[in-house]
Coordinates of C-alpha atoms in Angstrom, one line a residue:
Chain A
M348 CA -27.3 -17.4 11.5
I349 CA -25.0 -16.9 14.4
A350 CA -25.8 -13.9 16.7
P351 CA -23.3 -11.0 16.4
E352 CA -22.5 -11.0 20.1
H353 CA -21.8 -14.8 19.9
E354 CA -19.6 -14.2 16.9
D355 CA -17.7 -11.6 18.9
L356 CA -17.2 -13.9 21.9
I357 CA -16.1 -16.8 19.7
Q358 CA -13.7 -14.6 17.8
R359 CA -12.1 -13.1 20.8
G360 CA -12.1 -16.4 22.6
L361 CA -10.0 -17.9 19.7
D362 CA -7.6 -15.0 20.0
Q363 CA -7.5 -15.3 23.8
R364 CA -8.8 -11.9 24.4
L365 CA -11.7 -12.7 26.8
T366 CA -11.9 -11.6 30.4
P367 CA -12.8 -14.4 32.9
D368 CA -16.4 -13.2 32.9
E369 CA -16.6 -13.4 29.1
Q370 CA -15.0 -16.8 29.1
A371 CA -17.8 -18.0 31.4
K372 CA -20.3 -16.3 29.1
L373 CA -18.8 -18.1 26.1
R374 CA -19.0 -21.4 27.8
V375 CA -22.7 -20.8 28.4
V376 CA -23.2 -19.8 24.8
L377 CA -21.5 -22.9 23.5
T378 CA -23.6 -25.1 25.7
R379 CA -26.9 -23.5 24.8
F380 CA -26.5 -22.8 21.1
P381 CA -25.5 -25.7 18.8
L382 CA -24.7 -23.4 15.8
A383 CA -22.3 -21.4 18.0
R384 CA -20.7 -24.6 19.3
E385 CA -20.3 -26.0 15.8
T386 CA -18.8 -22.7 14.6
H387 CA -16.4 -22.5 17.5
Q388 CA -15.2 -26.0 16.9
R389 CA -14.6 -25.4 13.2
L390 CA -12.8 -22.2 13.8
R391 CA -10.7 -23.6 16.6
A392 CA -9.5 -26.3 14.3
V393 CA -8.5 -23.7 11.7
V394 CA -6.7 -21.6 14.3
G395 CA -4.9 -24.7 15.5
E396 CA -3.7 -25.5 12.0
L397 CA -2.6 -21.9 11.4
E398 CA -0.6 -21.9 14.6
Q399 CA 1.0 -25.2 14.0
S400 CA 2.1 -24.2 10.5
G401 CA 4.4 -21.7 12.2
Q402 CA 7.1 -19.5 10.8
V403 CA 9.3 -20.3 7.9
D404 CA 13.1 -19.9 7.6
P405 CA 14.0 -17.2 5.1
P406 CA 16.6 -17.9 2.4
A407 CA 20.0 -18.3 3.9
D408 CA 21.5 -15.4 1.9
L409 CA 18.7 -12.9 2.6
T410 CA 20.6 -10.9 5.2
A411 CA 23.6 -10.7 2.9
A412 CA 21.5 -9.7 0.0
V413 CA 19.8 -6.9 2.0
M414 CA 23.1 -5.7 3.3
R415 CA 24.5 -5.6 -0.2
D416 CA 21.6 -3.3 -1.2
V417 CA 22.0 -1.2 1.9
M418 CA 25.7 -0.7 1.3
A419 CA 25.0 0.2 -2.3
T420 CA 22.0 2.5 -1.9
T421 CA 22.7 6.1 -2.5
Q422 CA 20.0 7.1 -0.1
A423 CA 21.7 7.2 3.2
P424 CA 19.2 7.5 6.1
A425 CA 20.5 10.7 7.6
A426 CA 21.9 12.3 4.5
P427 CA 21.6 16.0 4.7
R428 CA 19.4 17.7 2.1
P429 CA 21.3 19.9 -0.4
A430 CA 19.5 23.0 0.8
P431 CA 16.7 23.7 3.2
L432 CA 13.3 24.7 2.0
P433 CA 12.5 28.4 2.4
A434 CA 12.0 29.5 5.9
S435 CA 8.5 30.7 5.1
H436 CA 7.6 27.1 4.4
P437 CA 8.5 25.2 7.5
D438 CA 7.8 21.8 6.0
D439 CA 10.7 19.5 6.3
G440 CA 11.4 16.3 4.6
R441 CA 8.7 14.4 6.6
R442 CA 6.0 15.9 4.4
L443 CA 7.8 14.5 1.4
T444 CA 7.4 11.0 2.5
I445 CA 3.8 10.6 1.7
R446 CA 2.8 7.1 0.8
R447 CA 5.0 6.3 -2.1
V448 CA 5.1 2.6 -1.4
W449 CA 1.7 1.9 -2.7
Y450 CA 2.0 4.1 -5.7
G451 CA 5.3 2.8 -6.7
L452 CA 4.2 -0.7 -6.9
A453 CA 0.8 0.0 -8.3
T454 CA 2.6 0.6 -11.6
A455 CA 1.0 -2.5 -13.0
A456 CA -2.4 -1.1 -12.4
V457 CA -1.5 2.2 -14.0
I458 CA 0.1 0.5 -17.0
L459 CA -2.8 -1.8 -17.5
L460 CA -5.5 0.7 -17.2
G461 CA -3.5 3.8 -18.2
V462 CA -2.7 2.3 -21.6
T463 CA -6.4 1.6 -22.1
W464 CA -7.3 5.1 -21.3
F465 CA -4.4 6.7 -23.1
F466 CA -5.2 5.2 -26.4
G467 CA -8.8 5.7 -26.1
V468 CA -9.7 2.1 -26.2
P469 CA -13.1 1.4 -24.5
A470 CA -12.9 0.6 -20.8
I471 CA -12.5 -3.0 -19.8
D472 CA -15.9 -4.5 -19.8
V473 CA -17.0 -5.2 -16.3
G474 CA -18.7 -8.3 -17.6
T475 CA -15.7 -9.6 -19.5
E476 CA -14.7 -13.0 -18.5
G477 CA -11.2 -14.0 -17.7
T478 CA -8.5 -12.7 -15.5
I479 CA -8.1 -9.3 -17.1
G480 CA -11.8 -8.7 -16.8
T481 CA -11.7 -9.7 -13.2
A482 CA -8.8 -7.3 -12.6
G483 CA -10.5 -4.5 -14.5
H484 CA -13.7 -5.0 -12.6
Q485 CA -11.8 -4.7 -9.3
A486 CA -9.9 -1.7 -10.4
E487 CA -13.0 0.1 -11.8
G488 CA -14.8 -0.5 -8.6
L489 CA -12.0 1.3 -6.7
A490 CA -12.0 4.0 -9.3
R491 CA -15.7 4.5 -8.9
A492 CA -15.3 4.8 -5.2
F493 CA -12.6 7.4 -5.7
F494 CA -14.9 9.4 -8.0
A495 CA -17.6 9.3 -5.4
S496 CA -15.2 10.6 -2.7
D497 CA -15.9 14.0 -1.1
A498 CA -12.4 15.3 -2.1
F499 CA -12.8 14.5 -5.7
A500 CA -16.3 16.0 -5.7
A501 CA -14.9 19.2 -4.2
L502 CA -12.3 19.4 -6.9
R503 CA -14.7 18.8 -9.8
R504 CA -16.8 21.7 -8.5
N505 CA -13.8 23.9 -8.6
P506 CA -13.3 25.2 -12.2
A507 CA -9.6 25.7 -11.9
A508 CA -9.1 22.2 -10.5
R509 CA -11.3 20.8 -13.2
D510 CA -9.3 22.5 -15.9
L511 CA -6.1 21.1 -14.4
L512 CA -7.4 17.6 -14.1
A513 CA -8.8 17.7 -17.6
E514 CA -5.3 18.0 -18.9
R515 CA -3.9 14.7 -19.8
A516 CA -0.3 15.9 -19.2
F517 CA -1.3 16.9 -15.7
R518 CA -2.8 13.5 -15.0
E519 CA 0.4 11.9 -16.2
M520 CA 2.2 14.0 -13.6
L521 CA -0.2 12.8 -11.0
A522 CA 0.6 9.2 -11.9
N523 CA 4.3 9.8 -11.3
D524 CA 5.5 9.2 -7.7
D525 CA 8.0 12.1 -7.5
C526 CA 5.7 14.6 -9.3
R527 CA 2.9 13.7 -6.9
T528 CA 5.2 14.2 -3.9
V529 CA 6.1 17.6 -5.2
L530 CA 2.5 18.6 -5.8
G531 CA 1.6 17.5 -2.3
D532 CA 4.3 19.7 -0.7
P533 CA 3.2 23.3 -0.2
A534 CA 6.6 24.9 -0.9
L535 CA 7.4 22.7 -3.9
A536 CA 3.9 23.0 -5.4
A537 CA 4.2 26.8 -5.0
A538 CA 7.5 26.6 -7.0
I539 CA 6.0 24.5 -9.7
T540 CA 3.2 27.1 -10.3
H541 CA 5.4 30.2 -9.8
P542 CA 5.2 32.4 -12.9
T543 CA 9.0 32.7 -13.1
F544 CA 9.4 29.0 -13.1
V545 CA 6.6 28.4 -15.6
A546 CA 8.1 31.1 -17.8
A547 CA 11.5 29.3 -17.7
L548 CA 9.9 26.0 -18.6
A549 CA 9.1 27.4 -22.0
D550 CA 12.8 27.3 -22.7
P551 CA 13.7 23.7 -23.7
S552 CA 17.2 24.1 -22.3
F553 CA 16.0 25.0 -18.9
L554 CA 14.8 21.6 -17.5
P555 CA 17.9 19.6 -18.5
A556 CA 20.1 22.1 -16.6
A557 CA 17.7 22.5 -13.7
T558 CA 17.5 18.8 -13.0
V559 CA 21.2 18.5 -12.4
G560 CA 21.6 21.8 -10.6
A561 CA 23.5 23.5 -13.4
A562 CA 23.3 27.2 -13.9
T563 CA 20.6 28.4 -16.4
P564 CA 20.0 31.7 -18.1
H565 CA 16.9 32.0 -16.0
D566 CA 18.5 31.8 -12.6
A567 CA 18.5 35.6 -12.2
T568 CA 14.8 35.8 -12.9
L569 CA 13.7 32.9 -10.8
D570 CA 12.0 33.7 -7.5
P571 CA 14.3 32.8 -4.6
Q572 CA 11.8 30.2 -3.3
V573 CA 11.8 28.6 -6.7
R574 CA 15.6 28.5 -6.7
A575 CA 15.6 26.9 -3.2
A576 CA 13.0 24.3 -4.3
L577 CA 15.2 23.4 -7.3
T578 CA 17.9 22.2 -4.9
H579 CA 15.5 19.6 -3.4
P580 CA 16.3 16.0 -4.6
V581 CA 12.7 15.1 -5.0
M582 CA 12.0 18.2 -7.0
R583 CA 14.9 17.3 -9.3
R584 CA 13.7 13.8 -9.7
A585 CA 10.3 15.1 -10.6
L586 CA 11.6 17.5 -13.1
A587 CA 13.6 14.7 -14.7
S588 CA 10.6 12.4 -15.0
V589 CA 9.1 11.7 -18.4
A590 CA 5.8 12.9 -17.1
F591 CA 7.0 16.3 -16.1
Q592 CA 9.1 16.8 -19.2
A593 CA 6.0 16.0 -21.4
A594 CA 4.0 18.4 -19.2
S595 CA 6.5 21.2 -19.7
R596 CA 6.1 20.9 -23.5
S597 CA 2.4 21.6 -23.3
D598 CA 1.7 25.3 -23.8
R599 CA -1.8 24.9 -22.5
L600 CA -0.7 23.2 -19.3
R601 CA 2.0 25.8 -18.7
A602 CA -0.7 28.4 -19.0
R603 CA -2.9 26.6 -16.6
L604 CA 0.0 26.2 -14.1
A605 CA 0.8 29.9 -14.3
D606 CA -2.8 30.8 -13.5
P607 CA -2.9 31.8 -9.8
R608 CA -6.0 29.8 -9.3
A609 CA -3.9 26.6 -10.0
A610 CA -1.6 27.5 -7.2
A611 CA -4.6 28.0 -5.0
V612 CA -6.0 24.6 -5.9
M613 CA -2.8 22.9 -4.9
Q614 CA -2.9 24.4 -1.5
T615 CA -6.5 23.1 -0.8
P616 CA -7.1 20.2 1.6
E617 CA -9.2 18.5 -1.1
F618 CA -6.2 18.4 -3.5
R619 CA -4.0 17.0 -0.8
A620 CA -6.6 14.4 0.0
V621 CA -6.9 13.4 -3.6
L622 CA -3.1 13.1 -3.8
A623 CA -3.0 10.9 -0.7
D624 CA -5.8 8.7 -1.9
D625 CA -4.5 5.2 -2.6
R626 CA -7.1 4.8 -5.4
L627 CA -5.8 7.8 -7.4
P628 CA -3.6 5.7 -9.7
L629 CA -6.5 3.4 -10.5
A630 CA -8.8 6.4 -11.1
L631 CA -6.2 8.0 -13.4
G632 CA -6.2 4.9 -15.5
S633 CA -9.9 4.6 -15.6
A634 CA -11.7 5.3 -18.9
G635 CA -14.4 7.0 -16.8
F636 CA -12.2 9.7 -15.5
D637 CA -13.3 12.5 -17.9
A638 CA -16.9 11.6 -17.5
A639 CA -16.6 11.7 -13.8
L640 CA -14.7 14.9 -13.9
H641 CA -17.3 16.7 -16.1
A642 CA -20.4 15.3 -14.5
A643 CA -22.7 18.1 -13.3
P644 CA -22.4 18.7 -9.6
G645 CA -25.8 17.0 -8.9
D646 CA -25.1 14.1 -11.2
P647 CA -23.6 10.8 -10.1
P648 CA -19.9 11.1 -10.4
H649 CA -19.5 8.1 -12.7
P650 CA -21.8 6.9 -15.5
Chain B
M593 CA 12.7 -11.3 19.4
D594 CA 11.8 -7.7 20.4
D595 CA 14.8 -5.9 21.9
G596 CA 13.9 -2.3 21.9
H597 CA 17.1 -1.1 23.4
D598 CA 19.3 -3.0 20.9
D599 CA 17.1 -1.8 18.1
G600 CA 17.5 1.8 19.2
V601 CA 21.2 1.5 19.3
C602 CA 21.4 0.0 15.9
V603 CA 19.1 2.7 14.4
A604 CA 21.2 5.4 16.1
R605 CA 24.4 3.9 14.6
C606 CA 22.8 3.7 11.2
L607 CA 21.7 7.3 11.4
G608 CA 25.3 8.2 12.4
G609 CA 26.5 6.7 9.2
D610 CA 27.4 3.2 10.2
R611 CA 25.5 1.1 7.6
S612 CA 26.7 -2.2 9.0
A613 CA 24.6 -1.5 12.1
F614 CA 21.6 -2.4 10.1
E615 CA 22.6 -6.0 9.8
P616 CA 21.5 -7.1 13.3
L617 CA 18.1 -5.6 12.6
V618 CA 17.8 -7.6 9.4
A619 CA 19.0 -10.8 11.2
R620 CA 16.5 -10.2 14.1
Y621 CA 13.4 -9.7 12.0
Q622 CA 13.9 -11.4 8.7
R623 CA 12.2 -14.7 9.8
V624 CA 8.9 -13.2 10.9
L625 CA 8.8 -10.8 8.0
Y626 CA 9.7 -13.4 5.5
T627 CA 7.0 -15.7 6.9
V628 CA 4.4 -13.0 6.7
A629 CA 5.4 -12.2 3.1
L630 CA 5.3 -15.9 2.1
R631 CA 1.9 -16.4 3.6
L632 CA 0.6 -13.2 1.9
L633 CA 2.2 -13.7 -1.5
G634 CA 2.2 -17.5 -1.7
N635 CA 5.6 -18.1 -3.3
P636 CA 9.1 -17.9 -2.0
E637 CA 10.5 -15.7 -4.8
D638 CA 8.0 -13.0 -4.3
A639 CA 8.3 -13.3 -0.5
R640 CA 12.1 -12.9 -0.7
D641 CA 11.8 -9.9 -3.0
A642 CA 9.2 -8.2 -0.8
T643 CA 11.2 -8.8 2.4
Q644 CA 14.4 -7.6 0.8
N645 CA 12.7 -4.5 -0.6
A646 CA 11.1 -3.8 2.7
F647 CA 14.4 -3.8 4.6
V648 CA 16.1 -1.6 2.0
R649 CA 13.2 0.9 2.0
A650 CA 13.3 0.9 5.8
F651 CA 17.0 1.7 5.7
E652 CA 16.5 4.5 3.2
R653 CA 13.7 6.0 5.3
L654 CA 15.3 5.5 8.7
S655 CA 15.5 9.2 9.3
T656 CA 11.7 9.3 9.3
Y657 CA 11.4 6.6 11.9
D658 CA 10.0 7.9 15.2
Q659 CA 12.2 6.4 17.8
S660 CA 9.6 6.6 20.5
R661 CA 7.8 3.8 18.7
K662 CA 8.9 0.2 18.4
F663 CA 11.2 -0.4 15.5
F664 CA 9.5 -3.6 14.7
S665 CA 6.1 -2.1 14.4
W666 CA 7.4 0.5 12.0
M667 CA 9.4 -2.1 10.0
Y668 CA 6.4 -4.4 10.0
R669 CA 4.2 -1.9 8.4
I670 CA 6.7 -1.2 5.6
A671 CA 6.9 -5.0 4.9
V672 CA 3.2 -5.5 4.9
N673 CA 2.7 -2.5 2.6
E674 CA 5.3 -4.0 0.3
C675 CA 3.4 -7.3 0.2
L676 CA 0.0 -5.6 -0.2
N677 CA 1.4 -3.5 -3.1
A678 CA 2.7 -6.7 -4.7
I679 CA -0.7 -8.3 -4.3
R680 CA -2.5 -5.3 -5.8
A681 CA -0.1 -5.1 -8.7
R682 CA -0.5 -8.8 -9.2
R683 CA -4.3 -8.6 -9.2
L684 CA -4.0 -6.2 -12.1
G685 CA -1.3 -8.1 -13.9
E686 CA -1.9 -10.5 -16.7
E687 CA -0.9 -13.5 -14.7
L688 CA -3.4 -13.1 -11.9
D689 CA -3.2 -15.6 -9.2
D690 CA -7.0 -15.6 -9.2
D691 CA -8.4 -17.3 -6.1
L692 CA -10.9 -19.1 -8.2
A693 CA -8.5 -20.1 -10.9
I694 CA -6.8 -22.9 -9.0
A695 CA -7.7 -26.1 -10.7
P696 CA -9.5 -28.6 -8.4
Q697 CA -7.1 -31.4 -9.3
L698 CA -4.2 -29.2 -8.2
F699 CA -6.0 -28.4 -5.0
E700 CA -6.5 -32.1 -4.4
R701 CA -2.9 -33.0 -5.0
V702 CA -1.9 -30.6 -2.4
A703 CA -3.8 -32.5 0.2
A704 CA -1.0 -35.0 0.5
R705 CA 1.6 -32.4 1.4
E706 CA 3.0 -31.1 4.6
L707 CA 0.8 -29.1 7.0
H708 CA 2.3 -25.8 6.1
E709 CA 1.8 -26.4 2.5
R710 CA -1.7 -27.3 3.1
V711 CA -2.3 -24.1 5.1
Q712 CA -0.5 -22.1 2.5
S713 CA -2.6 -23.5 -0.3
A714 CA -5.7 -22.8 1.7
L715 CA -4.6 -19.3 2.3
Q716 CA -4.2 -18.7 -1.3
R717 CA -7.8 -19.7 -1.9
L718 CA -8.9 -16.7 0.1
T719 CA -9.2 -13.3 -1.5
P720 CA -6.4 -11.0 -0.6
E721 CA -8.5 -9.0 1.8
Y722 CA -9.3 -12.1 3.9
R723 CA -5.8 -13.5 3.5
E724 CA -4.2 -10.3 4.8
V725 CA -6.1 -10.3 8.1
V726 CA -5.4 -14.0 8.8
V727 CA -1.7 -13.7 8.0
L728 CA -1.3 -10.6 10.1
R729 CA -3.1 -12.1 13.0
H730 CA -1.4 -15.5 13.0
Y731 CA 2.0 -15.0 11.5
G732 CA 2.6 -11.4 12.5
E733 CA 0.9 -12.0 15.8
L734 CA -0.7 -8.5 15.6
S735 CA -3.7 -7.5 17.7
Y736 CA -6.9 -6.4 16.0
E737 CA -5.9 -2.8 16.6
E738 CA -2.5 -3.2 15.1
I739 CA -4.0 -4.9 12.0
A740 CA -6.4 -2.1 11.7
V741 CA -3.6 0.4 11.7
S742 CA -1.6 -1.7 9.2
L743 CA -4.4 -2.0 6.8
N744 CA -6.0 1.3 7.5
L745 CA -9.3 -0.3 8.4
P746 CA -11.7 0.1 11.4
V747 CA -11.2 -2.4 14.1
K748 CA -14.7 -3.6 13.6
T749 CA -14.0 -4.4 10.0
V750 CA -10.9 -6.3 10.9
K751 CA -12.8 -8.4 13.4
S752 CA -15.6 -9.2 11.0
R753 CA -13.1 -9.9 8.2
L754 CA -11.1 -12.2 10.4
F755 CA -14.2 -14.1 11.4
T756 CA -15.3 -14.6 7.8
A757 CA -11.8 -15.5 6.7
R758 CA -11.5 -18.2 9.3
Q759 CA -14.9 -19.6 8.3
R760 CA -13.9 -19.7 4.7
L761 CA -10.6 -21.2 5.6
A762 CA -12.5 -23.9 7.5
D763 CA -14.5 -24.6 4.4
V764 CA -11.5 -24.8 2.2
L765 CA -9.6 -27.1 4.6
A766 CA -12.7 -29.3 5.0
A767 CA -13.1 -29.5 1.2
H768 CA -9.4 -30.3 1.1
E769 CA -10.0 -33.4 3.3
R770 CA -13.0 -34.6 1.3
P771 CA -12.2 -37.9 -0.5
L772 CA -12.0 -37.8 -4.2
S773 CA -15.3 -38.8 -5.9

């Protein structure tokens, strides 16, 4: 076994990050310790191969393809927002750029595991052989780590948070990029849980109009902050999502959202931390979610 | 490659509404980003998609770019995230490119190919966690600290992963050279 300090010297030597003194020390180590010498030689050969393999020319039409997309995208980089958020909520668009990249492309994970969970099929057996089993094993490992996180533990100790997370429709919202962005923004989350908004949701004609900015019979009764939030493009995309539309049809979820405790939950650091956790989509697709959610505070979070 | 002043001018023009000003940025950085994507993802089609998506995402988010930082560092993180997402999604897909699933005979056939193919093949034998640090270090030429930021890992973890990854790569490459029995 190579000594950790030798390992560090070898590593940094390969990466040319040694001071002259350390270089001298490395030379001594390589002289005195055969294992360190052998390791150094092996790794130096690897580094040499990696460096020789060099960069690769991209496809000749890559620039043109990118520029076609750039010209076609409807999201101009400095496009003004339709309306500012209420002044009492000084968050600007930056808050709304929380990590969507990972979530967007983790769709495969959510689909694979989410379908399993949704239809009540038993969890992927950790011991199952084959590629799906391997994937499931990796995903379940990440989900378990999520369930063991401090933020999730704090939420499951909070009755209002637990009630929300127990709702399948709410979890579908959490799995949606735009809904999650909205829930993570204080002003937009406040709008989602505002009683005037939740009351309007009970009207099936409200959402289709709200998502395109059309006038609705509820405009007069909506809180001004809700009206301002409804002009936000991310908010509109969230409202137009299948997940949110399904959530809006759930009487029980609407009642939970209108509960002031739900609004309070969404303003907690724990809730934000959970939203920002890269493992959330995997946890949402885990068959162990309910068990982890309802485990007693002293119990392990996952069976 | 790194021309901060030019980058800043291009970004400013883009933010002012001149979309064509993004083209020099693409031309300048596509080679290194495509190389990283190819090394991480292992096949040209995925690498092309990831690179293209990364540039478009970067353009769409240009207003969030902090111009006190290097454009390349910001762009690089977007590209790496794009690749890591693809790897994670692929891990959970049905057609997993499982590191252990490469048939020995295929691996042996690769031994006769060009050096970059040999290295590429060896990289694909590493688990994604190890592959990431090697690629970011050698093809992205990132420091330990920059890799740590890109992967959201402690520097210590980056260093230990890199050490182990290189050892495993050495094992794979050595096995690669072993004559057929």
